[in-house]
mmCIF file of C-alpha atoms and ligand atoms in Angstrom:
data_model
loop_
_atom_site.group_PDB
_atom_site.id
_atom_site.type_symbol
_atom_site.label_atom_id
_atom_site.label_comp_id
_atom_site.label_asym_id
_atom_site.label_seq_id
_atom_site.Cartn_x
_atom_site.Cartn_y
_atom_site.Cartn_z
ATOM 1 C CA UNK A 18 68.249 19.162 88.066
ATOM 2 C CA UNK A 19 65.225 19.915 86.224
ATOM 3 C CA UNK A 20 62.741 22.591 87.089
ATOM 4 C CA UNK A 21 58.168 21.973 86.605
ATOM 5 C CA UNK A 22 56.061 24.973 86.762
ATOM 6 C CA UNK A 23 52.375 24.670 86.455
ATOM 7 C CA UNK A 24 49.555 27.356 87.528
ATOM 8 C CA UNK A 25 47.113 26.636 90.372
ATOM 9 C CA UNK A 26 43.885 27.425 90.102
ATOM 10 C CA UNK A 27 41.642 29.041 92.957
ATOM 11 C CA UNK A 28 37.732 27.279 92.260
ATOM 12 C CA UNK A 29 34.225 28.608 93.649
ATOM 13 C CA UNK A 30 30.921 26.968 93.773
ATOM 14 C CA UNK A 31 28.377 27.972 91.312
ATOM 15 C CA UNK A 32 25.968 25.545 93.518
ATOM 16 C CA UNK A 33 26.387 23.764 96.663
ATOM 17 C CA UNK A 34 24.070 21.550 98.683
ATOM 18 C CA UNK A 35 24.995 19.164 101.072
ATOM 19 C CA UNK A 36 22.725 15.787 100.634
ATOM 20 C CA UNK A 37 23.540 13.694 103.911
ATOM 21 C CA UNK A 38 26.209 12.224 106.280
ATOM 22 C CA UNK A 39 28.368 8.925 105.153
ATOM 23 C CA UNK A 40 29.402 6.394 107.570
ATOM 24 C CA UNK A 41 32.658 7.587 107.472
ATOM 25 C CA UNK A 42 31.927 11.070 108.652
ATOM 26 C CA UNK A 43 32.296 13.161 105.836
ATOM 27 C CA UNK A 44 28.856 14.493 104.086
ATOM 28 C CA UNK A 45 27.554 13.520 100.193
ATOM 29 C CA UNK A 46 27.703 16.866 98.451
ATOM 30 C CA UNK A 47 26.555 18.145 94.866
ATOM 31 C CA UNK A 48 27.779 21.058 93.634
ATOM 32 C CA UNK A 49 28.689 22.612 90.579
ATOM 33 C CA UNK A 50 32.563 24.477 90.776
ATOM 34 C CA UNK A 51 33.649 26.570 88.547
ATOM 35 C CA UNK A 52 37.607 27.484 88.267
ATOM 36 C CA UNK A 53 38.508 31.181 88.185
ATOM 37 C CA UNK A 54 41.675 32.956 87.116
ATOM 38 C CA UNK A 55 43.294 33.834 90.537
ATOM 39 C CA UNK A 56 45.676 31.596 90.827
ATOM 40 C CA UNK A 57 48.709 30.166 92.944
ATOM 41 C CA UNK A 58 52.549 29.688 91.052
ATOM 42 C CA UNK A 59 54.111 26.503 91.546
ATOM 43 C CA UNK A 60 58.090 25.356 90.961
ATOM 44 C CA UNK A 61 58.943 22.124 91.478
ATOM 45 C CA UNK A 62 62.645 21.208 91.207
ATOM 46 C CA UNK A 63 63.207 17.784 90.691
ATOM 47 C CA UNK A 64 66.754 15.956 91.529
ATOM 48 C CA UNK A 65 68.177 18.485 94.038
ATOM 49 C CA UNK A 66 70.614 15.958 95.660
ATOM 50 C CA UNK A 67 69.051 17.552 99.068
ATOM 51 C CA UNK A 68 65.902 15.862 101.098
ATOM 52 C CA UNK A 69 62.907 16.880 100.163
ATOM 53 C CA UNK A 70 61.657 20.796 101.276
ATOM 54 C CA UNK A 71 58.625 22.524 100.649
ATOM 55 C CA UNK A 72 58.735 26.908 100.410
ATOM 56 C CA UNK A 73 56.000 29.327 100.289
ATOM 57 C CA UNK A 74 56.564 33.061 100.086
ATOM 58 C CA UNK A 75 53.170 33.861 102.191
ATOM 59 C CA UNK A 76 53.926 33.777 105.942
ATOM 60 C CA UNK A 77 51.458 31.161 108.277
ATOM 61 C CA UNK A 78 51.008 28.506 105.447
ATOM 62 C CA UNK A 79 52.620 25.223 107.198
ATOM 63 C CA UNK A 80 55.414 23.985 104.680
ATOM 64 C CA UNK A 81 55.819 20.770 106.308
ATOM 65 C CA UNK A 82 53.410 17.180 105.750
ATOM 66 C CA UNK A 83 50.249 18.963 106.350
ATOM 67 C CA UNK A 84 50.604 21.117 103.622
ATOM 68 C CA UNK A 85 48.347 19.745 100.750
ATOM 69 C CA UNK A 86 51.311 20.329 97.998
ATOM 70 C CA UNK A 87 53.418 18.074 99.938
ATOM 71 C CA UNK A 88 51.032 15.157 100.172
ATOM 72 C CA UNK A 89 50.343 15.326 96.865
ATOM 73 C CA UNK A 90 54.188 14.974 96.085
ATOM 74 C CA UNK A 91 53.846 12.048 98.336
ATOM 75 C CA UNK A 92 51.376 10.327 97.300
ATOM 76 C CA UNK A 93 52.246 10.345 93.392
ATOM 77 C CA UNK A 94 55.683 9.465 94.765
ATOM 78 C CA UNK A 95 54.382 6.396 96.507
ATOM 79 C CA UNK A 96 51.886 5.379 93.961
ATOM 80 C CA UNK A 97 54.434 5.490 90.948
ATOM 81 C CA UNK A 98 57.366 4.086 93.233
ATOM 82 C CA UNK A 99 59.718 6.853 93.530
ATOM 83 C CA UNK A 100 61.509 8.469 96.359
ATOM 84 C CA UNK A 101 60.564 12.180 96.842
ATOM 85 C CA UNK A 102 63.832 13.320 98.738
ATOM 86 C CA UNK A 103 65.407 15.485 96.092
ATOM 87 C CA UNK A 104 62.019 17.386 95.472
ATOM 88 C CA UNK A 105 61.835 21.005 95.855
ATOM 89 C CA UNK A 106 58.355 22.680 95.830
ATOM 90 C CA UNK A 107 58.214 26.611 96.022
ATOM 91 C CA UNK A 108 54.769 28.144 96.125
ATOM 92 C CA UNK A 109 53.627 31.455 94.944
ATOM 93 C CA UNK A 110 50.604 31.978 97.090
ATOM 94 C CA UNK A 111 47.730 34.372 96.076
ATOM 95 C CA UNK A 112 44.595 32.594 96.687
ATOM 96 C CA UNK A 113 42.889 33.788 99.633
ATOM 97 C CA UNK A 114 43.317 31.062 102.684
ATOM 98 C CA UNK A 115 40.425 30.067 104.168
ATOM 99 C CA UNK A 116 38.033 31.628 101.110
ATOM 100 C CA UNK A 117 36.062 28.392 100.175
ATOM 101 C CA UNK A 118 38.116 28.919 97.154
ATOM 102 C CA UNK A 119 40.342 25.922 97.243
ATOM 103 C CA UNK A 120 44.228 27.137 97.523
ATOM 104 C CA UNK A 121 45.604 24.100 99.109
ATOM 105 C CA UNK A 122 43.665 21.896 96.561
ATOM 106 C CA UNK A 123 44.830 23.797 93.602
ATOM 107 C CA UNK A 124 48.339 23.293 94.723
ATOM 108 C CA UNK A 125 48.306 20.080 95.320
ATOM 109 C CA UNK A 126 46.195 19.474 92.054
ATOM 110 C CA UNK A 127 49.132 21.277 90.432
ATOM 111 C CA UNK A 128 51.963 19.030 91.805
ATOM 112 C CA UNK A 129 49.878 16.173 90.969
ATOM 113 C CA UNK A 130 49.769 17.812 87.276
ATOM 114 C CA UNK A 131 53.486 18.545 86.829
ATOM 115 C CA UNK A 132 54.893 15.437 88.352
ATOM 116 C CA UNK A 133 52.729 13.708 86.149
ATOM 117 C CA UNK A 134 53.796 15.599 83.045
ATOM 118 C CA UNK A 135 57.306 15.143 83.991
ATOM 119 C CA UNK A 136 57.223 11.545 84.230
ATOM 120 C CA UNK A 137 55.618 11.401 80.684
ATOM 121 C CA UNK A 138 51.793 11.452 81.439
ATOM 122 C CA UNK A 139 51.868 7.633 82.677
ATOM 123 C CA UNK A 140 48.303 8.816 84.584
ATOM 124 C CA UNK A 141 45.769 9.844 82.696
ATOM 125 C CA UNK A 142 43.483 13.425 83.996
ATOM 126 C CA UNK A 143 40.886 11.182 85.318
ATOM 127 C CA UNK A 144 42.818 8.630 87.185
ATOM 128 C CA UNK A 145 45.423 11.601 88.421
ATOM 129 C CA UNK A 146 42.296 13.167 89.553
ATOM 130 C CA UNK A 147 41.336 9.806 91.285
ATOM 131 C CA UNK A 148 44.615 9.675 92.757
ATOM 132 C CA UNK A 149 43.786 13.363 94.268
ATOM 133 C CA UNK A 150 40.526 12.588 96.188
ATOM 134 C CA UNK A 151 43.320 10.567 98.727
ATOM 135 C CA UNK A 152 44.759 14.441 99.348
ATOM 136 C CA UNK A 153 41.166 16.078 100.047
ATOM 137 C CA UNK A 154 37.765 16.657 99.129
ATOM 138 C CA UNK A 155 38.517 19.558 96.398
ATOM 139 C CA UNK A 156 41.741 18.102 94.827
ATOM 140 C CA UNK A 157 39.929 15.844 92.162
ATOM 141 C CA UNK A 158 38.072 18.828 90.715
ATOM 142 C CA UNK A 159 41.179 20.959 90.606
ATOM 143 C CA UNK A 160 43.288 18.288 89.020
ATOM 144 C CA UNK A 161 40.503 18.846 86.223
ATOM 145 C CA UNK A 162 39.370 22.230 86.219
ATOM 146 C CA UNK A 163 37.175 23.990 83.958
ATOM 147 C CA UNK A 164 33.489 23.508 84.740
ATOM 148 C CA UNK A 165 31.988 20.163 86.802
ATOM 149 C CA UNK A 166 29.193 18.682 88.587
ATOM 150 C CA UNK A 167 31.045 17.106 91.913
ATOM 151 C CA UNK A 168 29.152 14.610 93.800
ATOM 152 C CA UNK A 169 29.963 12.138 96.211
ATOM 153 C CA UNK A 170 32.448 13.342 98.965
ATOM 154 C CA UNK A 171 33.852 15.497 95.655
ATOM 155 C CA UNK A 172 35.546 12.674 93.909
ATOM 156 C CA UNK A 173 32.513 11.911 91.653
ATOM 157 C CA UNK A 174 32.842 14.682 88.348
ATOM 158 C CA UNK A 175 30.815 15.191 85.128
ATOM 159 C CA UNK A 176 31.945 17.939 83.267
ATOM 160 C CA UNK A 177 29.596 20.482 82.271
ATOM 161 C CA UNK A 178 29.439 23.125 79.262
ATOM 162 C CA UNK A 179 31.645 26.068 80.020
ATOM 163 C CA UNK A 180 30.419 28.623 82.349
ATOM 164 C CA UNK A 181 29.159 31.949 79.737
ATOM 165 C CA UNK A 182 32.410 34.734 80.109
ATOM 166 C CA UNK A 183 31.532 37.204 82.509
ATOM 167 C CA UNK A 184 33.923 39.110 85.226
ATOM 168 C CA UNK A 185 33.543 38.186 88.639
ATOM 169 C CA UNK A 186 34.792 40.479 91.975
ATOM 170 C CA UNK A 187 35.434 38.088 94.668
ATOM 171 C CA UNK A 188 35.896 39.697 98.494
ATOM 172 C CA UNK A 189 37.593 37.938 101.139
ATOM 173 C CA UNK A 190 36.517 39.433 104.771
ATOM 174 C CA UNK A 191 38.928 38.720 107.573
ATOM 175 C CA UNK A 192 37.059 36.322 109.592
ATOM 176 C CA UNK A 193 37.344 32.647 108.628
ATOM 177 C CA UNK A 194 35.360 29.210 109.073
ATOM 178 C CA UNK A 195 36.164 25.992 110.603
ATOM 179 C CA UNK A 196 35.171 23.812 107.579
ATOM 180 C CA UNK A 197 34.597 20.630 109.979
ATOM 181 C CA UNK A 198 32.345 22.824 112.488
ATOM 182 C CA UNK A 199 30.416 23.889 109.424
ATOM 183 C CA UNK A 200 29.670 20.223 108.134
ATOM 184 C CA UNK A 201 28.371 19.964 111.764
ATOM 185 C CA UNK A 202 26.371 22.981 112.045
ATOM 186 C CA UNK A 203 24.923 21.774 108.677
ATOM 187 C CA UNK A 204 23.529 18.600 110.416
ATOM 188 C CA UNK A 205 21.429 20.498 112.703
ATOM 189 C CA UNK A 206 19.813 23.023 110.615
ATOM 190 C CA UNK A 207 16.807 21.892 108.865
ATOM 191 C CA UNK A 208 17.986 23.571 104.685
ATOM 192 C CA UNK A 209 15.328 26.286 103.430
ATOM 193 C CA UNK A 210 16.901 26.454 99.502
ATOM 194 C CA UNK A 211 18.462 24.185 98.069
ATOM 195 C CA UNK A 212 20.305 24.590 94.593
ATOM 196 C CA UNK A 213 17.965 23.732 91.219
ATOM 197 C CA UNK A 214 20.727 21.506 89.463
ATOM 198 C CA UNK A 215 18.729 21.044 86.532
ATOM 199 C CA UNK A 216 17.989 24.689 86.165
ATOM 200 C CA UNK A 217 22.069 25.611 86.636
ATOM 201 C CA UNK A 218 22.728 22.781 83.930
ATOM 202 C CA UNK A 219 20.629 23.862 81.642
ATOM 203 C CA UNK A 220 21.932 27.456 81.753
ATOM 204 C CA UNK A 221 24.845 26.466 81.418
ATOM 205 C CA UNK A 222 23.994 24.574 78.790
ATOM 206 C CA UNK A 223 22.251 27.719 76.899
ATOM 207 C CA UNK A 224 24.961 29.594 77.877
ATOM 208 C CA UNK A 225 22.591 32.030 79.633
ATOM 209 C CA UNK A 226 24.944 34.108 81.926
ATOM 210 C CA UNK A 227 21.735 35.435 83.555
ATOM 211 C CA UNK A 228 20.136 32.335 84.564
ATOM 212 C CA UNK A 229 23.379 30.944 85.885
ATOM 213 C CA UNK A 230 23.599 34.129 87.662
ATOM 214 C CA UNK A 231 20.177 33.450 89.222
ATOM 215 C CA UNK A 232 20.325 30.065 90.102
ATOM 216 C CA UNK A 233 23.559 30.101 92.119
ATOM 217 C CA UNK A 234 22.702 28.583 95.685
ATOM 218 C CA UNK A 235 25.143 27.695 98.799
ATOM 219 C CA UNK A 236 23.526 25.495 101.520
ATOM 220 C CA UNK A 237 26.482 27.011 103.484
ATOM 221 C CA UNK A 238 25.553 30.865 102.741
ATOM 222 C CA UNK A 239 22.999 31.338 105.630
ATOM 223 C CA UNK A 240 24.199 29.276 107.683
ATOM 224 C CA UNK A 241 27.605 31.554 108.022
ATOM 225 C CA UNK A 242 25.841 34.544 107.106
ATOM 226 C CA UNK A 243 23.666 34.148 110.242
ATOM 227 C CA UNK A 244 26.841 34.044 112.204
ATOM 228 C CA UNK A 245 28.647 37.024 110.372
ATOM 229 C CA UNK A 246 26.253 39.600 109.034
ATOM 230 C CA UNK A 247 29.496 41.593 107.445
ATOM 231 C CA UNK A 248 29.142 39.438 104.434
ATOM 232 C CA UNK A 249 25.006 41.001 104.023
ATOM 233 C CA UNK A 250 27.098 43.927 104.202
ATOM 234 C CA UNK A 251 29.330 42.632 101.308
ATOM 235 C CA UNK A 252 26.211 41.379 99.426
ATOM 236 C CA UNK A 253 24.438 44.573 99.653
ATOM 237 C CA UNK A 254 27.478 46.317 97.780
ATOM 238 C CA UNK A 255 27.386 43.845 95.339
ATOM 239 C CA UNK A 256 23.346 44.430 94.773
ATOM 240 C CA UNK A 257 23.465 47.950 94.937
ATOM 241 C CA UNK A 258 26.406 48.161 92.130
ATOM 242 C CA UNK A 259 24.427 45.866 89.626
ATOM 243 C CA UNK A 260 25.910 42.366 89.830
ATOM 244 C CA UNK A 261 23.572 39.816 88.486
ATOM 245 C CA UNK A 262 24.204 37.432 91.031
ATOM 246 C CA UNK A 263 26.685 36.920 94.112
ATOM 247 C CA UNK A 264 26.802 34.384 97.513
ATOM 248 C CA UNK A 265 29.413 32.720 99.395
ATOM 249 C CA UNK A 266 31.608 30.215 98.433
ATOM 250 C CA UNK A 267 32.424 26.624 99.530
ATOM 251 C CA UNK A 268 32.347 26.901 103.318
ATOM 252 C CA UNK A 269 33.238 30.509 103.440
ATOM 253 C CA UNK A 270 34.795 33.016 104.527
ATOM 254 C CA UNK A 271 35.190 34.603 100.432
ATOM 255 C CA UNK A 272 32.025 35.985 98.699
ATOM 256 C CA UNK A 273 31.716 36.234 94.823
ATOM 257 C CA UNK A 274 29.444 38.899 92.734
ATOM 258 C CA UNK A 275 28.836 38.070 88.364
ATOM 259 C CA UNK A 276 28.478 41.183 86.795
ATOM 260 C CA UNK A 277 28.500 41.480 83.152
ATOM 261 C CA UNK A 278 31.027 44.472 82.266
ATOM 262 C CA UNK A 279 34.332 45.587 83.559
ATOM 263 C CA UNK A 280 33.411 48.761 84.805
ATOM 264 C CA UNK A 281 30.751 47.523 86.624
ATOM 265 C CA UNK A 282 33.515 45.337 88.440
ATOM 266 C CA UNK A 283 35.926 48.158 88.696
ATOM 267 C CA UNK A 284 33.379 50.283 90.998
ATOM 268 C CA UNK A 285 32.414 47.642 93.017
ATOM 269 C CA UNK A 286 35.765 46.570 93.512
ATOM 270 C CA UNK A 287 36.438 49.958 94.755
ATOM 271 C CA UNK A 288 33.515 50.607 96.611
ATOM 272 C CA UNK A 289 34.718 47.119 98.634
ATOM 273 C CA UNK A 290 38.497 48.354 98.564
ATOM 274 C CA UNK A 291 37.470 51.152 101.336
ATOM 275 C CA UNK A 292 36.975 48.093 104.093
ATOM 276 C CA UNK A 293 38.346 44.982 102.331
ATOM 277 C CA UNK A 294 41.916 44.719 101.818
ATOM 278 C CA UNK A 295 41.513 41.400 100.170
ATOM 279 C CA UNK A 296 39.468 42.039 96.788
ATOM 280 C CA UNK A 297 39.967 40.347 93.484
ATOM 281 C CA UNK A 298 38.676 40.511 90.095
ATOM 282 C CA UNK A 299 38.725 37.706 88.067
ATOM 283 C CA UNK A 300 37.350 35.352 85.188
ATOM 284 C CA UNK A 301 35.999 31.929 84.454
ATOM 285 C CA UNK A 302 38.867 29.751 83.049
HETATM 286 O O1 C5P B 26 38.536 16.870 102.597
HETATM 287 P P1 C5P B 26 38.775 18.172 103.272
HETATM 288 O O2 C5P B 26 40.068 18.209 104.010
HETATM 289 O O3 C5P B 26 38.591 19.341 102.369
HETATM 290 O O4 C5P B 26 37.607 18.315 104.365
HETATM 291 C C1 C5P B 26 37.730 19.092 105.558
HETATM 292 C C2 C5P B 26 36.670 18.648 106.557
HETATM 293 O O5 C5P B 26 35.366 19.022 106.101
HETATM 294 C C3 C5P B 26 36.584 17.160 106.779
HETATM 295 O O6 C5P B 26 37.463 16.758 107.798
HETATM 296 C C4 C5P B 26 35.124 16.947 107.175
HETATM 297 O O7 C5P B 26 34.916 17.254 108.533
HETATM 298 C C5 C5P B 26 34.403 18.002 106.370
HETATM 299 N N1 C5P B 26 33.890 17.469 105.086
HETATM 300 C C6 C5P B 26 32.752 16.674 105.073
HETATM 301 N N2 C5P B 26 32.268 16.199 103.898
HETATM 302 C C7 C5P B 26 32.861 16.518 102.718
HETATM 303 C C8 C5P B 26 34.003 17.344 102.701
HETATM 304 C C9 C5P B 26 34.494 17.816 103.901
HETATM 305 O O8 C5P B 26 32.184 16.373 106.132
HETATM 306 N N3 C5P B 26 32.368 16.050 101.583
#
């Protein structure tokens, strides 16, 4: 029996903006996502003897088919034409659930990653992350990582000049978002701000922490934020205690705050600690 582990990364979105709806019901989308160093442990054990099982340590995740990790077992499986009974998968959970900050894509990205590895790289990063956009929407950035523009439904990335190092607080409130109600909510709503890709590229490119800062924009921030006005609560904090820049990510319910020094992260974290269980500090990776 041999034992994979690999690290799964939690992502956020520097930009998102949601272009239009496809004919097969999902939305084009453009957004910039940035991985972040809170992040999910996976094991895989491979040749157990036993059918395949799937364990995670957090209560309420399903460990059955619908969770993401398994599919993605399953579909390398089927693609390179072996049989996934004697697969073990044990997950380590500590991304948020329901954050916008894409746990079940990062472990699914993962097990794509380490079966892949195991089997001698026969896939390369591009066509594993190909392979991923069959799992969901997120999976082909996390496959990659790093810093992309995604387009399309998500599938479509162009790598982008590392975001400038910086500490970010992220702050998960309790409530959560029904991703497909959101895409549906977004169809109604005529969109006030839209992100200024060329502006976000370009400092990136410059590597102008400030201006990246300043041009982060969610089409899904005031449309949630209308509906739960705990997170201009959340935002506020982050203001007051000097972050350069914060919003929601994905579709919610986790915010994020950049701010430049530790100790600027340290108090906000604490300030946020007094109501928010779920707090994080973390960096770009
Ligand atoms: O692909 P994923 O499982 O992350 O998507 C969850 C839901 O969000 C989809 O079922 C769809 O309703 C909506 N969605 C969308 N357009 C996208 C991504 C997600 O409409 N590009």
């Amino acid at each position: 029996m041999t034992t994979l582990y690999e690290g799964a990364f939690a992502k956020l979105n520097l930009t998102l903006d949601v272009l239009g709806k496809r004919d097969d019901g999902y939305h084009d989308l453009k957004s910039v996502m940035q991985t972040v160093s809170i992040r999910d442990d996976i094991e895989i054990d491979i040749g157990t003897g036993k059918p395949w099982c799937l364990k995670c340590d957090k209560e309420g995740i399903p460990t059955d088919e619908r969770n993401l990790a398994w599919k993605a077992a399953k579909v390398y499986c089927d693609v390179m034409g072996k049989n996934p009974d004697g697969i073990e998968i044990r997950i380590t959970k500590r991304i948020p659930s329901e954050a916008g900050m894409g746990g079940g894509s990062a472990d699914a990205a993962a097990v794509l990653r380490a079966l892949n590895r195991h089997y001698g790289d026969p896939l390369s990063i591009m066509a594993l992350a190909e392979l991923g956009a069959q799992i969901g929407s997120d999976v082909p950035f996390c496959v990659v990582c790093g810093t992309c523009m995604c387009e399309g439904r998500g599938e479509q990335l162009r790598r982008l000049p590392d975001m400038p190092d910086c500490i970010i607080v992220v702050c998960k409130p309790e409530f959560s978002v029904s991703t497909p109600e959101l895409y549906r909510k977004i169809d109604e709503v005529a969109i006030a701000n839209r992100p200024d890709h060329q502006a976000m590229e370009s400092a990136l490119l410059a590597g102008d922490l400030e201006k990246v800062a300043h041009n982060l924009c969610n089409v899904f921030d005031p449309v949630v934020t209308s509906d739960h006005l705990e997170l201009n609560y959340i935002k506020s904090l982050f203001h007051q205690y000097g972050a350069v820049g914060y919003q929601m990510t994905g579709s919610g319910s986790a915010c994020f705050a950049i701010v430049s020094e530790f100790e600027v992260a340290a108090v906000i974290c604490n300030m946020l600690k007094a109501n928010y269980p779920n707090v994080y500090i973390c960096k770009p990776v």
